[in-house]
Coordinates of C-alpha atoms in Angstrom, one line a residue:
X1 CA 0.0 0.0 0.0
X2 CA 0.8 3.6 -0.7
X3 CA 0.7 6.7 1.4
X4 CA 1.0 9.8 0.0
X5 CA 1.9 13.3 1.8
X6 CA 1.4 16.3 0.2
X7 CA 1.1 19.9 2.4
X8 CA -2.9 19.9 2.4
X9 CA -2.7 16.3 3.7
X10 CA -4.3 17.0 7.5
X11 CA -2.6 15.9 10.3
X12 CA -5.3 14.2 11.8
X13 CA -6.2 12.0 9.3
X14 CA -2.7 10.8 8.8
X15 CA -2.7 10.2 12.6
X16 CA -5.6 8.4 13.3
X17 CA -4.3 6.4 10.3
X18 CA -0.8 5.7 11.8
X19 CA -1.1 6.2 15.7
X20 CA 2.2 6.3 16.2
X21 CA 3.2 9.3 14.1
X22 CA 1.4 11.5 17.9
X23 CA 4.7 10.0 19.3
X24 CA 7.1 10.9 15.9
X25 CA 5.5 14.7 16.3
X26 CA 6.1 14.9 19.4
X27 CA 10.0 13.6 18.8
X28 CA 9.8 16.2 16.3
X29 CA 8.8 19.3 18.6
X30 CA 7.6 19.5 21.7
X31 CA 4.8 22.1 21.0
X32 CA 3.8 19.1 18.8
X33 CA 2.2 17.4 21.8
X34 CA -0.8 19.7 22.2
X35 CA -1.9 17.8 18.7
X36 CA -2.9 14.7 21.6
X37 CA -4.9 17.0 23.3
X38 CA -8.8 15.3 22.4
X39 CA -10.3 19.2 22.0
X40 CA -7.1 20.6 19.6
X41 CA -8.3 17.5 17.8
X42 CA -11.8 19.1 17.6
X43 CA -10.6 21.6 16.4
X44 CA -7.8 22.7 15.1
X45 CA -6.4 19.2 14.2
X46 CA -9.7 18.3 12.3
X47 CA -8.5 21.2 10.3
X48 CA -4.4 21.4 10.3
X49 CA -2.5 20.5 7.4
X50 CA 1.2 19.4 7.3
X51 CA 1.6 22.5 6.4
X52 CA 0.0 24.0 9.2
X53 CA 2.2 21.4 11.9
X54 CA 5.6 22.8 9.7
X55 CA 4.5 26.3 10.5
X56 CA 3.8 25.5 14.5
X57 CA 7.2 23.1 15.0
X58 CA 9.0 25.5 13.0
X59 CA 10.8 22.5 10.9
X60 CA 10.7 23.2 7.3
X61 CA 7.9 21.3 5.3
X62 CA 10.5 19.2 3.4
X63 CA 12.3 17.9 6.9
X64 CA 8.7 17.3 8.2
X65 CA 7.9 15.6 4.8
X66 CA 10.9 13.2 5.6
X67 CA 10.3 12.9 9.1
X68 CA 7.2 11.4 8.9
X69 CA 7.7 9.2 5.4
X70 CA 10.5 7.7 7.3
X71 CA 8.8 7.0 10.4
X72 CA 5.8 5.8 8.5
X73 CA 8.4 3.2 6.4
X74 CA 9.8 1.9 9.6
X75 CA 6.4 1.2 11.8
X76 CA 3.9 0.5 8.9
X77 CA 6.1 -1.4 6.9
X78 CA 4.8 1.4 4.1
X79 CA 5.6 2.7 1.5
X80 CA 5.4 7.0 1.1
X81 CA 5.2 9.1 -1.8
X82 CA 6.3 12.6 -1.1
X83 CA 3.9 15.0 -3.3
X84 CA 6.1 18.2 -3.1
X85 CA 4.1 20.1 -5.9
X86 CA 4.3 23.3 -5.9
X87 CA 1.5 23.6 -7.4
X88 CA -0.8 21.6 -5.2
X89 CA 1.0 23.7 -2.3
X90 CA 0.1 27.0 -3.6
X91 CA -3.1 26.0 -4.4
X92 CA -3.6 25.3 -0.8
X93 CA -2.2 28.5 0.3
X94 CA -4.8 30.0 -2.6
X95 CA -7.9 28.0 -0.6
X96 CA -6.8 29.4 2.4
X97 CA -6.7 32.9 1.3
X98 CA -10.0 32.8 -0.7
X99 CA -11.7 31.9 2.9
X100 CA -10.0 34.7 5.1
X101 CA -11.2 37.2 2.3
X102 CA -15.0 35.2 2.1
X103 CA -14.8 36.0 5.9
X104 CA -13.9 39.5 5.7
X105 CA -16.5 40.3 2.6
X106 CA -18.8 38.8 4.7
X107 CA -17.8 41.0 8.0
X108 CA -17.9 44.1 5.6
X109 CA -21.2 42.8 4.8
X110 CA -22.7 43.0 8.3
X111 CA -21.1 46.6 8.9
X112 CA -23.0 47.6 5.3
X113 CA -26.2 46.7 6.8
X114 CA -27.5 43.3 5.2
X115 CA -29.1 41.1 6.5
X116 CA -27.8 38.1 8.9
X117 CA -29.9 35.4 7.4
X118 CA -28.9 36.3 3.5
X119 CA -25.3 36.6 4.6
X120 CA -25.5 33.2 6.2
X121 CA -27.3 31.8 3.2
X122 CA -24.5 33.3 0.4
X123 CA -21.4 32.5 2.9
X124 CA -22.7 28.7 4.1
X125 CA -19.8 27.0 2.2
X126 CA -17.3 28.1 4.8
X127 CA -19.4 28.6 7.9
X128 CA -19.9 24.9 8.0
X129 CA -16.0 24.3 9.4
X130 CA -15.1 27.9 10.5
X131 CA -13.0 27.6 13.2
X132 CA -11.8 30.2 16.3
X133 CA -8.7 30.7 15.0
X134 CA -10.4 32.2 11.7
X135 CA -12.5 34.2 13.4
X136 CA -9.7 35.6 15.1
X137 CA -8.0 36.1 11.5
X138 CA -10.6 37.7 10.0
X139 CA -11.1 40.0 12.9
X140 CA -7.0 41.1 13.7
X141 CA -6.9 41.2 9.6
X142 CA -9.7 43.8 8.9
X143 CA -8.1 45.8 12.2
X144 CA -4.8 45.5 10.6
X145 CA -5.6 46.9 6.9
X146 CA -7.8 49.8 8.4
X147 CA -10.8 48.1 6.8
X148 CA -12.7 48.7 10.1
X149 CA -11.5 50.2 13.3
X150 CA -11.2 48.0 16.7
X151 CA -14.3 50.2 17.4
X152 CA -16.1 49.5 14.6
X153 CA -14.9 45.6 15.1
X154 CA -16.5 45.9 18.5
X155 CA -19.7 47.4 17.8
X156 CA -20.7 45.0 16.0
X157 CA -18.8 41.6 17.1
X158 CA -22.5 40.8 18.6
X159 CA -23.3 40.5 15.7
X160 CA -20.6 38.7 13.9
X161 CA -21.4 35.6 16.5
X162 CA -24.4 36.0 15.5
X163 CA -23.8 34.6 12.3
X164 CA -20.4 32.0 13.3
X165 CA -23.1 30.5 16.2
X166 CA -24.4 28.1 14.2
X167 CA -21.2 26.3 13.4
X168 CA -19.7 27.2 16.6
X169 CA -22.2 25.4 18.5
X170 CA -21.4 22.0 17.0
X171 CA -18.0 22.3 18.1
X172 CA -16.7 20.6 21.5
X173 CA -15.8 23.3 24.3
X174 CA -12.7 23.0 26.1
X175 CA -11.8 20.4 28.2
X176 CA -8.5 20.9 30.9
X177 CA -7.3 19.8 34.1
X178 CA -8.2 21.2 36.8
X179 CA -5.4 23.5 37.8
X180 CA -5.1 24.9 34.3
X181 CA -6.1 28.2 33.6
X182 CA -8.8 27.4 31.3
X183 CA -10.7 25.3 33.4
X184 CA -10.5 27.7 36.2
X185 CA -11.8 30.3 33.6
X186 CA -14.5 28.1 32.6
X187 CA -15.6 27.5 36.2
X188 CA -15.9 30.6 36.9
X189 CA -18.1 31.3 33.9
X190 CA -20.1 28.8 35.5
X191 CA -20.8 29.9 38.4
X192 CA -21.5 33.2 37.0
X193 CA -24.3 31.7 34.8
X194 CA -25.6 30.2 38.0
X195 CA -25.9 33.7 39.7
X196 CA -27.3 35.1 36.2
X197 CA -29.9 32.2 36.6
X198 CA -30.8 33.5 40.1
X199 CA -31.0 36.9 39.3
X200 CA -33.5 36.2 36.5
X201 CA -36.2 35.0 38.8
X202 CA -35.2 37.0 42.0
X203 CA -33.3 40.1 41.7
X204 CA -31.7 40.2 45.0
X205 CA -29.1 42.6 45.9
X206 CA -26.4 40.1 47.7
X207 CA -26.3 38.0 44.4
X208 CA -26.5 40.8 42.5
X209 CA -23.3 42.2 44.4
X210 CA -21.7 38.5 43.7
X211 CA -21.7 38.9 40.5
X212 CA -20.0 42.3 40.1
X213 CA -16.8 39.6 41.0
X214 CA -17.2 38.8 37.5
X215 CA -14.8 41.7 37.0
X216 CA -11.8 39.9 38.3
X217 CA -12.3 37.4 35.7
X218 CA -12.1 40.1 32.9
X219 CA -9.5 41.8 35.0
X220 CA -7.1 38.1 34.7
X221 CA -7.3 37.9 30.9
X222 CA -6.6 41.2 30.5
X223 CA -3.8 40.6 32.7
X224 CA -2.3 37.0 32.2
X225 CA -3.6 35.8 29.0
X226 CA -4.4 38.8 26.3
X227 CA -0.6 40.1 26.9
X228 CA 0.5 36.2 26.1
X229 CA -2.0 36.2 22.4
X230 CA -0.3 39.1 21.8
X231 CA 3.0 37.6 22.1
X232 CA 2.0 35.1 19.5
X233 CA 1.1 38.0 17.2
X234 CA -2.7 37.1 17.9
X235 CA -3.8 41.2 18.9
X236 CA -7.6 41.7 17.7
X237 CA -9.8 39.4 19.5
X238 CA -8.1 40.5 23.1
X239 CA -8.6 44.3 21.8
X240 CA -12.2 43.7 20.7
X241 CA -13.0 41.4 24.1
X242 CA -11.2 43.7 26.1
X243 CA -13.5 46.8 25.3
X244 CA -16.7 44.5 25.7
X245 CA -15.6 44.0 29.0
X246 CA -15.1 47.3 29.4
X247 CA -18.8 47.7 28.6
X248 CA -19.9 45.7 31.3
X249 CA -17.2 47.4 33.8
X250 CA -19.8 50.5 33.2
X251 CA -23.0 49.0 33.1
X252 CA -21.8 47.6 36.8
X253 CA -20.5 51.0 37.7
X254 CA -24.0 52.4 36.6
X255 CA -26.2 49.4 38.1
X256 CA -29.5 50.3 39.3
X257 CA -33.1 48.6 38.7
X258 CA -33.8 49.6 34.9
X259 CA -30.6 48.0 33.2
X260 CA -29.8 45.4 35.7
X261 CA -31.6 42.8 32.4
X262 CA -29.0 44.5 29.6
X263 CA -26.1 43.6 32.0
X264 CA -27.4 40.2 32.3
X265 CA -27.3 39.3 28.6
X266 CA -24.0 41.2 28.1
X267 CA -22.0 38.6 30.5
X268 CA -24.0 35.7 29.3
X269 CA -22.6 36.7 25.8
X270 CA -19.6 37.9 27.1
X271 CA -19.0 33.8 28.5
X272 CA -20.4 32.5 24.9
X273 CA -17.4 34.4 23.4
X274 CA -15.0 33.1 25.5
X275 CA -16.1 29.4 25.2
X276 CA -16.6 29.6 21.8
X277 CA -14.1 31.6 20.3
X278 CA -11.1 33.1 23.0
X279 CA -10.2 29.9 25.0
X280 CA -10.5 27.4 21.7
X281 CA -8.4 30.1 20.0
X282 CA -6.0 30.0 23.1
X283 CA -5.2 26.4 23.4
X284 CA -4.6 26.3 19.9
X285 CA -1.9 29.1 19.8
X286 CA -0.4 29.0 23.0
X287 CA 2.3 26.4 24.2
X288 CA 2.0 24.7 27.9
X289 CA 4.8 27.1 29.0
X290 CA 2.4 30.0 27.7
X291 CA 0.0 28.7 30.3
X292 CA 2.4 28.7 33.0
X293 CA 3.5 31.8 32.5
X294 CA -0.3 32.3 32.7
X295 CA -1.2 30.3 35.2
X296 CA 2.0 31.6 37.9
X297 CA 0.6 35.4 38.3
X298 CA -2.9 34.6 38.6
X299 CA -2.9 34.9 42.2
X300 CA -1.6 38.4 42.4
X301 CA -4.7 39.4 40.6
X302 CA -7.1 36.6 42.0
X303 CA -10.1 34.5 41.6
X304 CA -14.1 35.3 41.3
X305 CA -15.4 32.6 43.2
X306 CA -13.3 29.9 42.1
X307 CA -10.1 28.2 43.8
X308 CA -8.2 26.2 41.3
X309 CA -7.6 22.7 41.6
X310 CA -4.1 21.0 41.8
X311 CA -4.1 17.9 39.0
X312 CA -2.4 20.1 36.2
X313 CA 1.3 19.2 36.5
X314 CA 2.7 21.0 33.6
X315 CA 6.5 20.8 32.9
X316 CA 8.0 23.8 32.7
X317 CA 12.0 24.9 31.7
X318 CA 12.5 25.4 35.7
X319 CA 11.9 22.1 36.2
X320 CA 14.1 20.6 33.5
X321 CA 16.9 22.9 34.2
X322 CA 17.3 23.1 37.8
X323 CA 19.0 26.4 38.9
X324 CA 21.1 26.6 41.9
X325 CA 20.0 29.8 44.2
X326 CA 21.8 32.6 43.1
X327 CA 24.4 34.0 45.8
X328 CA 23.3 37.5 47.2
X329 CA 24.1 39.9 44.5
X330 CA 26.8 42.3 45.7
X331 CA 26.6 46.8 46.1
X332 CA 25.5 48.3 43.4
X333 CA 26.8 51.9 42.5
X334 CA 24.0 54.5 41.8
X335 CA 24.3 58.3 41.3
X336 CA 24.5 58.9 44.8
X337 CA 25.0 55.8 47.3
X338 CA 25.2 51.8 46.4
X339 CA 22.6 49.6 47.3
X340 CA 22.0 45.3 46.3
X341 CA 19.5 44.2 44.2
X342 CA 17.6 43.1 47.3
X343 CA 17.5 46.7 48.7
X344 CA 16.4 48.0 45.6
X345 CA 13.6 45.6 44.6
X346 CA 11.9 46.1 48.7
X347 CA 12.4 50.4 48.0
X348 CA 10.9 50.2 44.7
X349 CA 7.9 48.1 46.6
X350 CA 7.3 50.0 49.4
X351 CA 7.2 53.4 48.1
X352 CA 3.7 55.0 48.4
X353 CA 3.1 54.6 44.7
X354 CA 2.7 52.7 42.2
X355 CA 5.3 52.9 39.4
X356 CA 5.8 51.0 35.5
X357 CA 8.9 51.7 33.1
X358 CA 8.6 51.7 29.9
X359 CA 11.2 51.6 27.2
X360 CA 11.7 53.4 23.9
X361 CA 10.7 50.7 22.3
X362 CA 7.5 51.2 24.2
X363 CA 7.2 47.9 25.7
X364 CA 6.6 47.5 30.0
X365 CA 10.1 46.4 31.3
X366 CA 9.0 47.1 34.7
X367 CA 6.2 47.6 37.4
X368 CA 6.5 47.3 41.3
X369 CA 4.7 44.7 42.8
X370 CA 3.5 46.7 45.9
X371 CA 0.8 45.2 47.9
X372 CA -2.1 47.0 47.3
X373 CA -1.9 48.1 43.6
X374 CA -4.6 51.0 42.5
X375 CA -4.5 49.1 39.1
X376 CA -3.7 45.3 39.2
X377 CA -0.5 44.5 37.0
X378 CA 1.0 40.6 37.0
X379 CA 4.5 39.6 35.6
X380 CA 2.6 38.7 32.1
X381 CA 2.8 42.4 31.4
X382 CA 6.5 42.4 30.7
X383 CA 7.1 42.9 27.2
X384 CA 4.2 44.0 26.5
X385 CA 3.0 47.0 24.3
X386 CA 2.0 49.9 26.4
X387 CA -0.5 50.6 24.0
X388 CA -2.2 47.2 24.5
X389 CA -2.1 47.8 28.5
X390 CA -5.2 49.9 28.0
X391 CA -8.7 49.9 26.8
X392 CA -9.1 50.6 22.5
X393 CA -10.4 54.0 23.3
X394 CA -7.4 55.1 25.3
X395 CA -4.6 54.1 22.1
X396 CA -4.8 57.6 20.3
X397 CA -3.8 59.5 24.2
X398 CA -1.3 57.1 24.8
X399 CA 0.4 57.1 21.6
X400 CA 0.5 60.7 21.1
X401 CA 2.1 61.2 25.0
X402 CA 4.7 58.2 23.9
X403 CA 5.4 60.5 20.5
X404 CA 5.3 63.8 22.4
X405 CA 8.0 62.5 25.0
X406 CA 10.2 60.4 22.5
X407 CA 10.3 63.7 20.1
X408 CA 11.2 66.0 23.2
X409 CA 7.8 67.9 22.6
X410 CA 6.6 67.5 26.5
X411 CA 8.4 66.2 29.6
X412 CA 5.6 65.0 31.3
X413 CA 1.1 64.4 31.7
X414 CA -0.6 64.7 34.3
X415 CA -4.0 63.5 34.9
X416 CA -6.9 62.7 38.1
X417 CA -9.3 60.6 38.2
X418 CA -12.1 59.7 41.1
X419 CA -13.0 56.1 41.5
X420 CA -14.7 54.4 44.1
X421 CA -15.0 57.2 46.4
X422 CA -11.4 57.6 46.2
X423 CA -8.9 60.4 44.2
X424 CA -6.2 58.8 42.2
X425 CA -3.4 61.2 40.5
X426 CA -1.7 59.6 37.3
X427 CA 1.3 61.1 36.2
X428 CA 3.8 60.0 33.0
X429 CA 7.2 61.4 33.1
X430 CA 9.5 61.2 30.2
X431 CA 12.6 60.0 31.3
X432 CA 16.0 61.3 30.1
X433 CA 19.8 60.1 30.1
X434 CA 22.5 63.5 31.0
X435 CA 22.6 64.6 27.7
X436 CA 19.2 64.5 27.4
X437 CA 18.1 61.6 25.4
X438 CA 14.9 59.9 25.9
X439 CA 15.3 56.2 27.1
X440 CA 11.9 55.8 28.3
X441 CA 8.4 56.3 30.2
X442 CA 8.0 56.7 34.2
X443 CA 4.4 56.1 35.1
X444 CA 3.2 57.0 38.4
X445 CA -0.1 56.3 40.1
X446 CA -1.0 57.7 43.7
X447 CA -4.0 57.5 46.0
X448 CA -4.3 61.2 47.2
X449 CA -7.4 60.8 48.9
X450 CA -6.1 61.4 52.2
X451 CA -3.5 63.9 51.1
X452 CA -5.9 66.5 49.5
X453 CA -8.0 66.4 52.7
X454 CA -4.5 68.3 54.6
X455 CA -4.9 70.7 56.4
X456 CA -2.5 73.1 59.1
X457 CA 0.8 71.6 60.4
X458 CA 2.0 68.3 62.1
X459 CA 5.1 68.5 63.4
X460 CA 5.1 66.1 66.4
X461 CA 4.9 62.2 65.5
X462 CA 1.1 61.3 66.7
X463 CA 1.6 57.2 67.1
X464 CA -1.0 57.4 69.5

């Protein structure tokens, strides 16, 4: 018999086919073992060509070609026919491309005001298999070109489920360990359905104060896992989910009796779009050291309702290379005075504010982890884009104080804000090497509550 392997061949096919080759990927590339994983299979291994598994182990198509053939050869006792047509490849790359840009016509179809059910009905060839990941394609691609506008994106992503539901529905939702960050999302999405359910039949104010601790939820991916899609160059979906959960942020801010119903359906399809679309998308694009780095800030932000579990053992690069504790770090020489790296980690921490750096390059290289944050920050903001730190609508301010500061227009912003029956003062300071050259962004953040309430002197210590 004769097995042939050409780059549209899918992966999962050829697997279930030949068992053996989940071992030979995996022998391959490590990121290769999330292909075991029964929901990837689901979904993005139904779909995933050779192709795509070159592209995701980083091996070139021909070595995976030959990888596989051989392994193939020696268990099956098989013989392999490498088809590396260029022809047949491009006209894969071709398919592909002719559905990202039948998703976006049909995106820029909803935003010129036709009609779901007609959409549906010209578009059904590639709704029947449309996966998270395109969605999330489509979306970051029409963002990208200045088609649409993250705003425009968001005002109408409603809508764009909408029209994916059907086919999302018949896919398999995410399935983790206990532990993992996903499940412990998912949980928590349960239980706020459960409160949602409650509050539908009797509007209570103690449940309806549980569920405003739906915000840490949206407060961790914002945190832990947006900044890690970005890092895998996935940008739109966190910026359009982000500003919906900004949404529901205000509706909770301005809560009363009239609008308690809008809120309810906005988290209820706020959950559907994370189920469906974000933590399918995730698990697909993000290795299991991704989710450690996920899963080890969590805590600094916390949990709504849900402690996670302890069965995910994920292996992580700490625990295959062991490192000896490092010896205390000797004096180092500042401007004025030397201090360790000890001493200046615990002054950075207990000053009364909070501070971030960020570079010219205009990614966070630094914020200290004081105990009681005004804004919560986790170590999965590191490298991150500053502009991707905030909410869409805040970009254009935040880019042009970056610009102002980099091109020595303006040394520094100042702003206030009240929140929570509290007075917060936010200042960005450019900051500047002796001969006077920008090397990056000091951001402050203060509680000045009690400060702006001074009044008088006190000049004696009052300890009593």
């Amino acid at each position: 018999m004769v097995t042939t392997l050409k780059a549209s061949t899918r992966i999962l096919e050829l697997a279930n086919e030949f068992p053996f080759l989940f071992d030979t990927l995996v022998e391959i590339s490590p990121k290769l073992k999330r292909l075991r994983n029964p929901i990837l299979q689901k979904t993005i291994g139904r779909r995933a060509t050779l192709t795509d598994v070159s592209k995701m182990a980083k091996v070139p198509l021909n070595r995976l070609f030959i990888l596989l053939s051989e392994s193939i050869s020696k268990n099956a006792n098989e013989t392999v026919v490498i088809d590396k047509d260029a022809k047949e490849q491009g006209e894969w790359q071709e398919e592909l491309e002719r559905r990202q840009r039948k998703l976006k016509d049909l995106v820029l179809g909803l935003h010129a005001g036709e009609e779901v059910e007609g959409l549906q009905s010209e578009f059904k060839e590639i709704l029947v298999d449309i996966s998270a990941t395109e969605i999330a394609e489509m979306e970051q691609s029409l963002i990208s070109s200045g088609e649409l506008t993250a705003q425009q994106v968001t005002s109408l992503c409603d809508l764009h489920v909408q029209v994916f539901k059907e086919s999302l529905d018949v896919q398999q939702k995410p399935e983790t360990t206990p532990g993992h960050p996903i499940h412990t999302y998912m949980n928590e999405n349960k239980e706020a359905q459960r409160l949602i359910n409650v509050l539908k039949d009797n509007p209570d104010d103690s449940t309806i104060e549980e569920l405003k601790k739906i915000v840490i939820h949206y407060t961790r991916l914002q945190n832990q896992l947006f900044p890690l899609l970005e890092k895998a160059g996935i940008t739109g979906p966190s910026t359009v989910m982000w500003a919906k959960q900004d949404e529901i942020r205000e509706m909770i801010n301005n809560l009363n009796e009239s609008n308690l119903n809008e809120l309810l359906i906005a988290i209820e399809e706020m959950i559907y779009k994370e189920e469906n679309i974000l933590f399918p998308m995730s698990l697909e694009n993000l290795s299991e050291y991704d989710w450690v780095k996920v899963r080890t800030g969590e805590e600094e932000i916390g949990y709504a309702w849900i402690t996670p579990g302890l069965d995910w053992k994920p292996i992580s690069p700490i625990d295959i290379h062991q490192v000896d504790q490092e010896p205390e770090s000797p004096r180092i020489n500042l401007n004025t005075g030397s201090l360790t790296l000890k001493e200046i980690d615990l002054l950075l921490r207990h000053l009364p504010l909070d501070i971030s750096f960020v570079g010219i390059d205009e990614e966070v290289k630094y914020y200290s982890a004081t105990d009681n944050r005004i804004f919560p920050r986790s170590p999965a903001v590191i490298g991150r884009s500053v502009i991707n730190c905030h909410p869409s609508k805040s970009y254009d301010k935040v880019q042009k104080i970056m610009t102002y500061f980099k091109e020595g227009k303006k040394d520094k912003a100042i702003f206030w804000i009240q929140m929570k029956g509290r007075f917060f003062l936010i200042s960005y300071y450019a900051v500047r090497d002796d001969d006077g050259e920008f090397v990056g962004t000091l951001e402050a953040t203060q509680d000045i509550t009690e400060v702006r309430s001074l009044e008088g002197e006190q000049r004696l210590l009052d300890w009593e």
